[in-house]
mmCIF file of C-alpha atoms in Angstrom:
data_model
loop_
_atom_site.group_PDB
_atom_site.id
_atom_site.type_symbol
_atom_site.label_atom_id
_atom_site.label_comp_id
_atom_site.label_asym_id
_atom_site.label_seq_id
_atom_site.Cartn_x
_atom_site.Cartn_y
_atom_site.Cartn_z
ATOM 1 C CA MET A 1 116.758 134.643 109.782
ATOM 2 C CA SER A 2 113.036 133.717 109.124
ATOM 3 C CA ALA A 3 110.143 134.226 111.899
ATOM 4 C CA ALA A 4 109.921 130.777 110.736
ATOM 5 C CA GLU A 5 113.312 129.829 111.875
ATOM 6 C CA THR A 6 113.323 131.696 115.034
ATOM 7 C CA ARG A 7 110.187 130.920 116.494
ATOM 8 C CA PRO A 8 109.593 128.018 119.069
ATOM 9 C CA PRO A 9 108.084 124.856 117.764
ATOM 10 C CA ARG A 10 104.182 124.826 117.657
ATOM 11 C CA ARG A 11 102.144 122.337 119.350
ATOM 12 C CA VAL A 12 99.166 121.743 116.422
ATOM 13 C CA LEU A 13 96.333 118.956 116.822
ATOM 14 C CA PHE A 14 94.860 117.250 113.834
ATOM 15 C CA VAL A 15 91.577 116.033 114.427
ATOM 16 C CA LEU A 16 90.416 113.276 111.902
ATOM 17 C CA ARG A 17 86.885 111.868 112.489
ATOM 18 C CA GLY A 18 85.157 109.968 109.892
ATOM 19 C CA LYS A 19 84.960 106.882 106.987
ATOM 20 C CA LEU A 20 88.194 105.048 105.769
ATOM 21 C CA GLY A 21 88.671 107.401 102.220
ATOM 22 C CA ASP A 22 87.539 110.687 103.853
ATOM 23 C CA THR A 23 90.106 110.286 106.072
ATOM 24 C CA VAL A 24 93.269 108.994 103.924
ATOM 25 C CA VAL A 25 91.885 112.029 101.831
ATOM 26 C CA SER A 26 92.361 114.321 104.938
ATOM 27 C CA PHE A 27 95.474 113.165 105.622
ATOM 28 C CA ALA A 28 97.216 114.546 102.956
ATOM 29 C CA THR A 29 97.092 117.931 104.349
ATOM 30 C CA VAL A 30 97.998 116.709 107.521
ATOM 31 C CA ARG A 31 101.399 115.191 105.429
ATOM 32 C CA ALA A 32 101.941 118.543 104.155
ATOM 33 C CA TYR A 33 101.607 120.764 107.120
ATOM 34 C CA ALA A 34 104.453 118.091 108.908
ATOM 35 C CA ASP A 35 106.120 118.903 105.644
ATOM 36 C CA ALA A 36 106.319 122.587 104.887
ATOM 37 C CA HIS A 37 107.115 123.119 108.940
ATOM 38 C CA THR A 38 109.973 120.143 110.317
ATOM 39 C CA GLY A 39 110.054 122.201 113.997
ATOM 40 C CA ASP A 40 106.517 122.190 115.155
ATOM 41 C CA GLN A 41 105.226 119.501 117.241
ATOM 42 C CA VAL A 42 102.418 116.562 115.268
ATOM 43 C CA THR A 43 99.825 115.290 117.029
ATOM 44 C CA LEU A 44 97.071 113.484 115.208
ATOM 45 C CA LEU A 45 94.115 112.009 116.710
ATOM 46 C CA VAL A 46 92.916 109.458 114.577
ATOM 47 C CA ARG A 47 90.219 106.551 114.488
ATOM 48 C CA GLY A 48 92.568 103.196 116.490
ATOM 49 C CA ASN A 49 91.538 101.000 112.956
ATOM 50 C CA TYR A 50 92.576 103.798 111.368
ATOM 51 C CA ALA A 51 95.900 104.379 113.570
ATOM 52 C CA PHE A 52 97.906 102.197 112.039
ATOM 53 C CA LEU A 53 97.989 103.275 108.140
ATOM 54 C CA PHE A 54 99.662 106.614 109.481
ATOM 55 C CA GLU A 55 101.874 105.403 112.709
ATOM 56 C CA ARG A 56 105.008 105.567 111.305
ATOM 57 C CA GLU A 57 104.535 108.693 109.395
ATOM 58 C CA ALA A 58 107.631 111.096 109.691
ATOM 59 C CA GLY A 59 107.056 113.656 111.901
ATOM 60 C CA ILE A 60 103.333 112.547 113.556
ATOM 61 C CA ARG A 61 102.495 111.594 116.681
ATOM 62 C CA VAL A 62 99.493 110.214 116.642
ATOM 63 C CA LEU A 63 96.997 108.848 119.210
ATOM 64 C CA GLY A 64 94.111 106.751 117.982
ATOM 65 C CA PHE A 65 91.583 106.134 119.085
ATOM 66 C CA SER A 66 88.556 103.203 119.926
ATOM 67 C CA SER A 67 85.430 104.446 121.053
ATOM 68 C CA ARG A 68 83.975 108.233 121.900
ATOM 69 C CA LEU A 69 84.752 107.386 125.529
ATOM 70 C CA ALA A 70 88.166 106.663 124.482
ATOM 71 C CA MET A 71 88.498 109.123 122.657
ATOM 72 C CA PHE A 72 88.364 111.675 125.338
ATOM 73 C CA ALA A 73 90.175 109.914 127.841
ATOM 74 C CA LYS A 74 92.989 110.230 126.387
ATOM 75 C CA LEU A 75 91.978 114.062 125.897
ATOM 76 C CA ALA A 76 91.423 114.257 129.190
ATOM 77 C CA LEU A 77 94.682 113.165 129.263
ATOM 78 C CA LEU A 78 96.761 115.382 127.502
ATOM 79 C CA ARG A 79 95.048 118.250 129.102
ATOM 80 C CA TYR A 80 96.457 117.276 132.415
ATOM 81 C CA SER A 81 99.582 115.933 131.286
ATOM 82 C CA GLU A 82 101.039 118.216 128.785
ATOM 83 C CA PRO A 83 100.813 122.059 128.041
ATOM 84 C CA PRO A 84 98.283 124.206 125.699
ATOM 85 C CA PHE A 85 98.640 123.470 122.623
ATOM 86 C CA ASP A 86 99.151 126.167 120.011
ATOM 87 C CA ALA A 87 95.833 124.611 117.582
ATOM 88 C CA LEU A 88 93.330 122.355 117.528
ATOM 89 C CA LEU A 89 92.353 121.470 113.858
ATOM 90 C CA VAL A 90 89.301 119.438 113.753
ATOM 91 C CA LEU A 91 89.582 118.546 109.151
ATOM 92 C CA LEU A 92 87.187 116.128 109.578
ATOM 93 C CA GLY A 93 84.356 115.305 112.177
ATOM 94 C CA ALA A 94 80.747 116.777 112.607
ATOM 95 C CA GLY A 95 78.436 116.152 115.313
ATOM 96 C CA PRO A 96 78.194 116.952 119.467
ATOM 97 C CA PRO A 97 81.020 114.663 120.347
ATOM 98 C CA ILE A 98 83.381 117.468 118.194
ATOM 99 C CA ALA A 99 81.563 119.770 120.188
ATOM 100 C CA ARG A 100 82.548 119.026 122.919
ATOM 101 C CA LEU A 101 85.843 117.289 121.833
ATOM 102 C CA GLY A 102 86.402 121.090 121.796
ATOM 103 C CA ARG A 103 85.788 122.192 125.000
ATOM 104 C CA LEU A 104 88.091 119.925 126.513
ATOM 105 C CA VAL A 105 91.020 120.577 124.383
ATOM 106 C CA ARG A 106 93.248 123.253 125.766
ATOM 107 C CA ALA A 107 94.715 125.047 122.704
ATOM 108 C CA ARG A 108 95.003 129.373 122.013
ATOM 109 C CA ARG A 109 93.401 129.026 118.707
ATOM 110 C CA LYS A 110 90.129 126.136 117.930
ATOM 111 C CA ILE A 111 89.224 125.966 114.368
ATOM 112 C CA PHE A 112 86.549 124.053 112.548
ATOM 113 C CA LEU A 113 84.708 123.315 109.105
ATOM 114 C CA ASP A 114 82.240 125.843 109.667
ATOM 115 C CA GLY A 115 80.656 127.651 112.177
ATOM 116 C CA ARG A 116 77.964 125.278 113.574
ATOM 117 C CA PHE A 117 79.884 125.273 116.693
ATOM 118 C CA LYS A 118 81.163 128.795 116.686
ATOM 119 C CA ASP A 119 81.240 129.383 120.537
ATOM 120 C CA VAL A 120 83.466 126.406 121.100
ATOM 121 C CA TYR A 121 85.447 127.040 117.413
ATOM 122 C CA PRO A 122 85.473 130.594 116.986
ATOM 123 C CA GLU A 123 87.614 129.872 114.054
ATOM 124 C CA TRP A 124 86.273 128.302 110.663
ATOM 125 C CA PRO A 125 87.118 128.602 106.735
ATOM 126 C CA ASP A 126 84.947 130.777 103.701
ATOM 127 C CA THR A 127 84.410 126.871 102.228
ATOM 128 C CA PRO A 128 83.921 127.855 98.039
ATOM 129 C CA ARG A 129 80.487 125.824 97.099
ATOM 130 C CA ASP A 130 82.230 123.292 94.782
ATOM 131 C CA HIS A 131 85.029 122.277 96.317
ATOM 132 C CA ARG A 132 87.496 118.491 95.222
ATOM 133 C CA HIS A 133 87.289 116.597 98.336
ATOM 134 C CA PHE A 134 90.329 117.339 99.963
ATOM 135 C CA GLU A 135 89.644 121.339 100.542
ATOM 136 C CA PRO A 136 87.365 121.236 103.234
ATOM 137 C CA ALA A 137 90.736 120.330 105.265
ATOM 138 C CA TRP A 138 93.180 121.804 103.747
ATOM 139 C CA LEU A 139 91.405 125.384 104.849
ATOM 140 C CA VAL A 140 91.195 124.950 108.413
ATOM 141 C CA ALA A 141 94.899 124.320 107.944
ATOM 142 C CA ARG A 142 95.999 127.333 106.075
ATOM 143 C CA ALA A 143 93.133 129.497 109.174
ATOM 144 C CA TYR A 144 96.282 128.845 110.869
ATOM 145 C CA GLU A 145 98.913 128.643 108.033
ATOM 146 C CA PRO A 146 98.301 131.196 105.531
ATOM 147 C CA GLY A 147 101.145 129.885 103.937
ATOM 148 C CA LEU A 148 100.788 126.184 103.400
ATOM 149 C CA ALA A 149 99.808 125.300 100.353
ATOM 150 C CA ALA A 150 97.081 122.710 98.562
ATOM 151 C CA PRO A 151 98.546 119.237 98.896
ATOM 152 C CA GLN A 152 99.194 118.243 94.831
ATOM 153 C CA TYR A 153 98.673 114.541 95.437
ATOM 154 C CA SER A 154 97.720 111.720 98.351
ATOM 155 C CA ARG A 155 100.276 109.917 100.037
ATOM 156 C CA ILE A 156 101.569 108.169 103.186
ATOM 157 C CA PRO A 157 105.219 107.515 102.683
ATOM 158 C CA SER A 158 105.843 104.831 105.269
ATOM 159 C CA LEU A 159 103.016 102.131 103.673
ATOM 160 C CA ALA A 160 104.290 103.410 100.249
ATOM 161 C CA THR A 161 107.346 101.437 100.862
ATOM 162 C CA ARG A 162 105.882 98.629 102.035
ATOM 163 C CA ARG A 163 105.110 97.722 98.432
ATOM 164 C CA ARG A 164 105.891 94.338 96.259
ATOM 165 C CA PRO A 165 104.526 94.578 93.651
ATOM 166 C CA ALA A 166 103.954 90.285 91.857
ATOM 167 C CA LYS A 167 102.320 89.976 88.594
ATOM 168 C CA VAL A 168 98.949 90.774 90.813
ATOM 169 C CA ILE A 169 96.047 93.099 88.934
ATOM 170 C CA GLY A 170 93.461 93.432 90.879
ATOM 171 C CA ILE A 171 89.931 94.597 91.440
ATOM 172 C CA ALA A 172 88.006 96.212 93.734
ATOM 173 C CA PRO A 173 84.269 96.251 93.044
ATOM 174 C CA VAL A 174 82.176 96.758 95.975
ATOM 175 C CA SER A 175 81.454 100.899 97.405
ATOM 176 C CA ASP A 176 79.222 101.653 100.585
ATOM 177 C CA GLU A 177 76.524 102.426 98.033
ATOM 178 C CA THR A 178 74.626 100.034 94.879
ATOM 179 C CA ARG A 179 74.975 102.597 93.053
ATOM 180 C CA ARG A 180 78.580 102.849 92.940
ATOM 181 C CA SER A 181 79.299 99.032 93.387
ATOM 182 C CA MET A 182 80.070 96.952 90.203
ATOM 183 C CA THR A 183 77.677 94.051 88.974
ATOM 184 C CA PRO A 184 78.815 90.472 89.344
ATOM 185 C CA ARG A 185 78.824 90.155 85.281
ATOM 186 C CA LEU A 186 80.819 93.539 85.008
ATOM 187 C CA VAL A 187 83.576 91.440 87.902
ATOM 188 C CA GLN A 188 83.718 88.875 85.486
ATOM 189 C CA ALA A 189 84.015 90.779 82.008
ATOM 190 C CA LEU A 190 86.682 93.167 83.576
ATOM 191 C CA ALA A 191 88.515 90.331 84.723
ATOM 192 C CA ALA A 192 87.941 88.211 81.735
ATOM 193 C CA ALA A 193 89.856 91.114 79.928
ATOM 194 C CA LEU A 194 92.146 92.073 82.005
ATOM 195 C CA LEU A 195 93.984 88.806 82.187
ATOM 196 C CA GLU A 196 93.794 88.222 78.026
ATOM 197 C CA ARG A 197 95.594 91.841 78.552
ATOM 198 C CA HIS A 198 98.268 91.038 81.285
ATOM 199 C CA ALA A 199 99.006 87.414 80.164
ATOM 200 C CA GLY A 200 101.347 85.186 83.338
ATOM 201 C CA HIS A 201 99.543 87.932 85.797
ATOM 202 C CA ALA A 202 96.896 86.683 88.267
ATOM 203 C CA VAL A 203 94.129 89.109 89.351
ATOM 204 C CA HIS A 204 92.985 89.326 92.316
ATOM 205 C CA VAL A 205 89.483 91.478 93.206
ATOM 206 C CA LEU A 206 89.415 92.480 96.709
ATOM 207 C CA ILE A 207 86.484 92.449 98.816
ATOM 208 C CA ASN A 208 84.950 92.650 102.334
ATOM 209 C CA PRO A 209 82.254 89.662 103.487
ATOM 210 C CA ALA A 210 81.480 92.464 105.306
ATOM 211 C CA ASP A 211 80.087 95.108 103.226
ATOM 212 C CA ALA A 212 76.430 95.279 101.717
ATOM 213 C CA ASP A 213 76.652 94.495 97.848
ATOM 214 C CA ALA A 214 79.637 91.933 98.932
ATOM 215 C CA LYS A 215 77.173 88.711 98.791
ATOM 216 C CA PRO A 216 76.167 88.625 95.467
ATOM 217 C CA LEU A 217 79.661 88.045 93.884
ATOM 218 C CA LEU A 218 81.200 85.991 96.534
ATOM 219 C CA GLU A 219 78.789 83.493 95.239
ATOM 220 C CA ALA A 220 79.623 84.046 91.501
ATOM 221 C CA ALA A 221 82.131 81.856 89.297
ATOM 222 C CA LEU A 222 85.110 83.996 88.246
ATOM 223 C CA PRO A 223 87.519 83.198 85.553
ATOM 224 C CA PRO A 224 89.885 80.640 85.104
ATOM 225 C CA GLY A 225 93.159 83.194 86.496
ATOM 226 C CA ALA A 226 90.945 85.175 88.620
ATOM 227 C CA ARG A 227 90.553 84.749 92.930
ATOM 228 C CA LEU A 228 88.332 86.265 95.344
ATOM 229 C CA ARG A 229 90.562 87.578 97.917
ATOM 230 C CA SER A 230 88.284 88.279 101.753
ATOM 231 C CA PHE A 231 90.159 90.761 104.114
ATOM 232 C CA ARG A 232 88.425 91.021 107.341
ATOM 233 C CA SER A 233 90.442 93.989 108.464
ATOM 234 C CA LEU A 234 92.124 96.871 107.027
ATOM 235 C CA ASP A 235 95.367 95.524 107.947
ATOM 236 C CA GLY A 236 94.597 92.794 106.047
ATOM 237 C CA LEU A 237 93.342 94.817 103.031
ATOM 238 C CA VAL A 238 97.280 96.582 102.848
ATOM 239 C CA ASP A 239 98.566 93.420 102.261
ATOM 240 C CA GLU A 240 96.612 92.851 99.893
ATOM 241 C CA LEU A 241 97.190 95.856 97.667
ATOM 242 C CA CYS A 242 101.176 95.872 98.484
ATOM 243 C CA VAL A 243 101.916 93.282 95.706
ATOM 244 C CA LEU A 244 99.803 94.992 92.784
ATOM 245 C CA GLU A 245 101.112 96.406 89.844
ATOM 246 C CA HIS A 246 97.655 98.151 89.065
ATOM 247 C CA LEU A 247 93.998 98.112 90.622
ATOM 248 C CA HIS A 248 90.346 99.132 88.835
ATOM 249 C CA SER A 249 88.162 100.367 90.972
ATOM 250 C CA THR A 250 85.082 101.938 91.518
ATOM 251 C CA ASP A 251 84.672 104.862 93.923
ATOM 252 C CA THR A 252 85.374 104.258 97.168
ATOM 253 C CA GLY A 253 87.712 104.423 100.630
ATOM 254 C CA LEU A 254 89.802 101.333 98.649
ATOM 255 C CA TYR A 255 90.396 103.741 95.749
ATOM 256 C CA HIS A 256 91.506 106.570 97.601
ATOM 257 C CA LEU A 257 93.696 104.110 100.048
ATOM 258 C CA ALA A 258 95.395 102.388 97.291
ATOM 259 C CA ALA A 259 96.067 105.964 95.751
ATOM 260 C CA ALA A 260 98.171 106.761 99.305
ATOM 261 C CA MET A 261 99.650 104.186 98.357
ATOM 262 C CA GLY A 262 101.735 104.918 94.891
ATOM 263 C CA VAL A 263 99.296 101.499 93.334
ATOM 264 C CA PRO A 264 98.487 102.791 89.543
ATOM 265 C CA LEU A 265 94.901 103.532 89.388
ATOM 266 C CA THR A 266 92.285 103.254 86.966
ATOM 267 C CA THR A 267 88.971 104.672 88.412
ATOM 268 C CA TYR A 268 85.950 104.626 87.244
ATOM 269 C CA PHE A 269 83.687 107.147 87.673
ATOM 270 C CA GLY A 270 79.271 106.362 87.722
ATOM 271 C CA PRO A 271 77.155 108.706 89.629
ATOM 272 C CA THR A 272 80.014 110.787 91.343
ATOM 273 C CA GLN A 273 82.235 113.531 90.218
ATOM 274 C CA PRO A 274 85.829 112.501 88.927
ATOM 275 C CA TRP A 275 87.347 116.632 89.095
ATOM 276 C CA LYS A 276 86.078 116.584 92.316
ATOM 277 C CA MET A 277 87.196 113.137 93.990
ATOM 278 C CA GLY A 278 91.540 113.613 93.047
ATOM 279 C CA PHE A 279 93.925 115.769 93.714
ATOM 280 C CA PRO A 280 95.419 118.150 91.567
ATOM 281 C CA ALA A 281 98.618 116.039 90.995
ATOM 282 C CA GLN A 282 97.677 112.265 91.720
ATOM 283 C CA PRO A 283 100.083 109.980 89.650
ATOM 284 C CA ASP A 284 99.064 107.192 87.463
ATOM 285 C CA LEU A 285 95.550 108.227 88.630
ATOM 286 C CA ALA A 286 93.300 107.582 85.202
ATOM 287 C CA ARG A 287 89.807 108.330 85.487
ATOM 288 C CA VAL A 288 87.186 106.981 83.802
ATOM 289 C CA ARG A 289 83.333 108.060 83.159
ATOM 290 C CA ILE A 290 80.665 108.758 80.453
ATOM 291 C CA ALA A 291 81.984 111.558 79.091
ATOM 292 C CA ALA A 292 78.247 113.037 78.310
ATOM 293 C CA LEU A 293 78.636 113.377 82.217
ATOM 294 C CA GLY A 294 81.011 115.419 82.026
ATOM 295 C CA GLY A 295 81.369 117.025 86.153
ATOM 296 C CA GLU A 296 77.812 116.079 86.796
ATOM 297 C CA HIS A 297 76.628 114.787 90.165
ATOM 298 C CA CYS A 298 73.912 112.232 90.806
ATOM 299 C CA GLU A 299 71.715 112.562 93.486
ATOM 300 C CA GLU A 300 69.969 109.117 93.460
ATOM 301 C CA LYS A 301 71.543 107.433 96.324
ATOM 302 C CA GLY A 302 68.677 104.687 96.353
ATOM 303 C CA CYS A 303 69.487 103.538 92.961
ATOM 304 C CA ARG A 304 70.156 100.399 92.919
ATOM 305 C CA ARG A 305 70.777 99.877 89.216
ATOM 306 C CA PRO A 306 74.287 101.003 88.516
ATOM 307 C CA VAL A 307 73.825 101.231 84.524
ATOM 308 C CA CYS A 308 76.714 104.554 85.109
ATOM 309 C CA LEU A 309 79.261 102.147 86.267
ATOM 310 C CA GLU A 310 78.725 99.493 83.827
ATOM 311 C CA ILE A 311 78.187 101.305 80.974
ATOM 312 C CA PRO A 312 81.829 103.308 81.400
ATOM 313 C CA VAL A 313 83.170 99.873 82.702
ATOM 314 C CA ALA A 314 82.056 98.128 79.567
ATOM 315 C CA ALA A 315 83.447 100.325 76.844
ATOM 316 C CA HIS A 316 86.488 101.047 78.475
ATOM 317 C CA ILE A 317 87.344 97.147 78.205
ATOM 318 C CA GLY A 318 85.821 96.620 75.057
ATOM 319 C CA ALA A 319 83.324 94.336 76.255
ATOM 320 C CA PRO A 320 79.651 93.899 75.194
ATOM 321 C CA ILE A 321 77.353 94.436 77.628
ATOM 322 C CA ASP A 322 74.115 95.914 77.715
ATOM 323 C CA SER A 323 73.517 97.674 80.137
ATOM 324 C CA ARG A 324 69.536 99.032 79.565
ATOM 325 C CA ILE A 325 68.538 102.641 81.859
ATOM 326 C CA ASP A 326 64.847 101.342 82.025
ATOM 327 C CA GLY A 327 65.082 99.941 85.409
ATOM 328 C CA THR A 328 66.164 103.536 86.644
ATOM 329 C CA PRO A 329 65.698 106.180 88.564
ATOM 330 C CA PRO A 330 63.172 108.630 87.010
ATOM 331 C CA GLY A 331 66.116 111.350 88.291
ATOM 332 C CA CYS A 332 68.716 109.068 86.740
ATOM 333 C CA LEU A 333 71.213 111.040 84.582
ATOM 334 C CA LEU A 334 71.013 108.936 82.072
ATOM 335 C CA ARG A 335 67.933 109.649 81.208
ATOM 336 C CA ARG A 336 69.030 113.158 79.499
ATOM 337 C CA HIS A 337 70.615 111.737 76.565
ATOM 338 C CA ALA A 338 70.411 110.485 73.795
ATOM 339 C CA ARG A 339 72.851 106.111 73.644
ATOM 340 C CA PRO A 340 74.714 107.294 71.126
ATOM 341 C CA ASP A 341 76.839 109.518 74.023
ATOM 342 C CA LEU A 342 76.144 107.151 76.451
ATOM 343 C CA GLU A 343 78.893 104.748 74.947
ATOM 344 C CA GLN A 344 81.283 107.804 74.264
ATOM 345 C CA VAL A 345 83.646 107.742 77.539
ATOM 346 C CA LYS A 346 86.930 109.813 79.410
ATOM 347 C CA VAL A 347 89.621 108.906 80.371
ATOM 348 C CA GLU A 348 91.486 111.742 82.317
ATOM 349 C CA SER A 349 95.009 111.150 83.165
ATOM 350 C CA ALA A 350 95.249 113.408 85.651
ATOM 351 C CA ALA A 351 93.368 116.356 87.799
ATOM 352 C CA PRO A 352 92.700 119.600 87.417
ATOM 353 C CA ALA A 353 94.543 122.059 89.179
ATOM 354 C CA VAL A 354 94.647 124.431 91.922
ATOM 355 C CA GLN A 355 95.766 127.329 91.658
ATOM 356 C CA ASP A 356 95.667 130.004 94.683
ATOM 357 C CA GLY A 357 93.576 128.439 96.468
ATOM 358 C CA ALA A 358 90.502 128.187 94.850
ATOM 359 C CA SER A 359 88.441 125.099 92.915
ATOM 360 C CA ALA A 360 89.848 126.059 89.229
ATOM 361 C CA VAL A 361 88.669 123.773 87.045
ATOM 362 C CA GLN A 362 91.403 123.091 84.403
ATOM 363 C CA ASP A 363 91.381 120.642 81.553
ATOM 364 C CA GLY A 364 93.377 117.689 82.196
ATOM 365 C CA ALA A 365 95.142 115.364 80.106
ATOM 366 C CA SER A 366 92.085 113.264 78.834
ATOM 367 C CA ALA A 367 90.373 111.814 76.169
ATOM 368 C CA VAL A 368 87.109 110.580 74.894
ATOM 369 C CA GLN A 369 87.348 106.912 73.494
ATOM 370 C CA ASP A 370 84.499 105.156 71.613
ATOM 371 C CA GLY A 371 83.279 102.107 73.253
ATOM 372 C CA ALA A 372 82.384 100.480 69.642
ATOM 373 C CA SER A 373 85.830 100.280 69.704
ATOM 374 C CA ALA A 374 88.670 98.103 71.620
ATOM 375 C CA VAL A 375 90.661 100.496 74.333
ATOM 376 C CA PRO A 376 94.084 99.918 76.672
ATOM 377 C CA VAL A 377 93.546 98.422 79.667
ATOM 378 C CA HIS A 378 96.504 98.671 82.780
#
């Protein structure tokens, strides 16, 4: 009998306090821990508007909080009504509230992402400078449980079971940065290409009207057979994702949620790095980017001319969109390359593998495609 089978159940509190995409990505570590240690008592503290995403997950007690005050009230109740936790593991979060949280929670071990709050969290992992999106969260958990394997894909099984694909192809064009959002003309071209390649299917363009870059898309016309689908709540978004056969997305939190639900994806990357924003074995995910950009990350966060996103989308669908780099910022990565080189796009069907707990980058299944030729779209 192993030591894990003979020891009493451990009480572990995971904390996720961040945006939607970061929360979903970091949850993969919570799910991996709960699956590997089914006898432990796992509690997840998460923002209240995200809590319903995880509330039906097996082996995980979910505590949602609607505000900072509500979060501290729930933690105070735990402090005086339950035994101490064996571990407090902050996988996502920053700022003074995280320090105060650490002081309030009774736990034998307290582990944070780094040494910023070492007086409260005396343990933190050594995180590589170049790491994937999911790795900091996993490394925190591994500091507590060294045998915890890295999650190989993102998943929320309880949401995946709700999927009922209904001959609908989705487009998620908006991010929280203009440089990662699709323009109206790009969405129109993508919708037209998808309607042509998927006869008998509807195309739904998913838009949150509250997003900063939503207005131009809400005002733009779409090809017959394509519809704008507005959602104002996260549960409304989940309902929309449940009927999709496939989603074409920019790099956004919606992409991460769809992947965790098991929705097949084609995700287009402009300024951000595909290798960083995925898991080693995420199923049914194709990542598309200009090949010449390789693994480079663009630091021009104020860019309002997302040519680096227009080019791979247009090339991947064979659309004749003239994307000029004249209006891009001086530091735009595209300015380092000759125009013919920018017409080549790379499509990866699998992310690089994680080996021995390090960020080992390997060539996944990929193809470089010529933007001048028609490319099948899934």
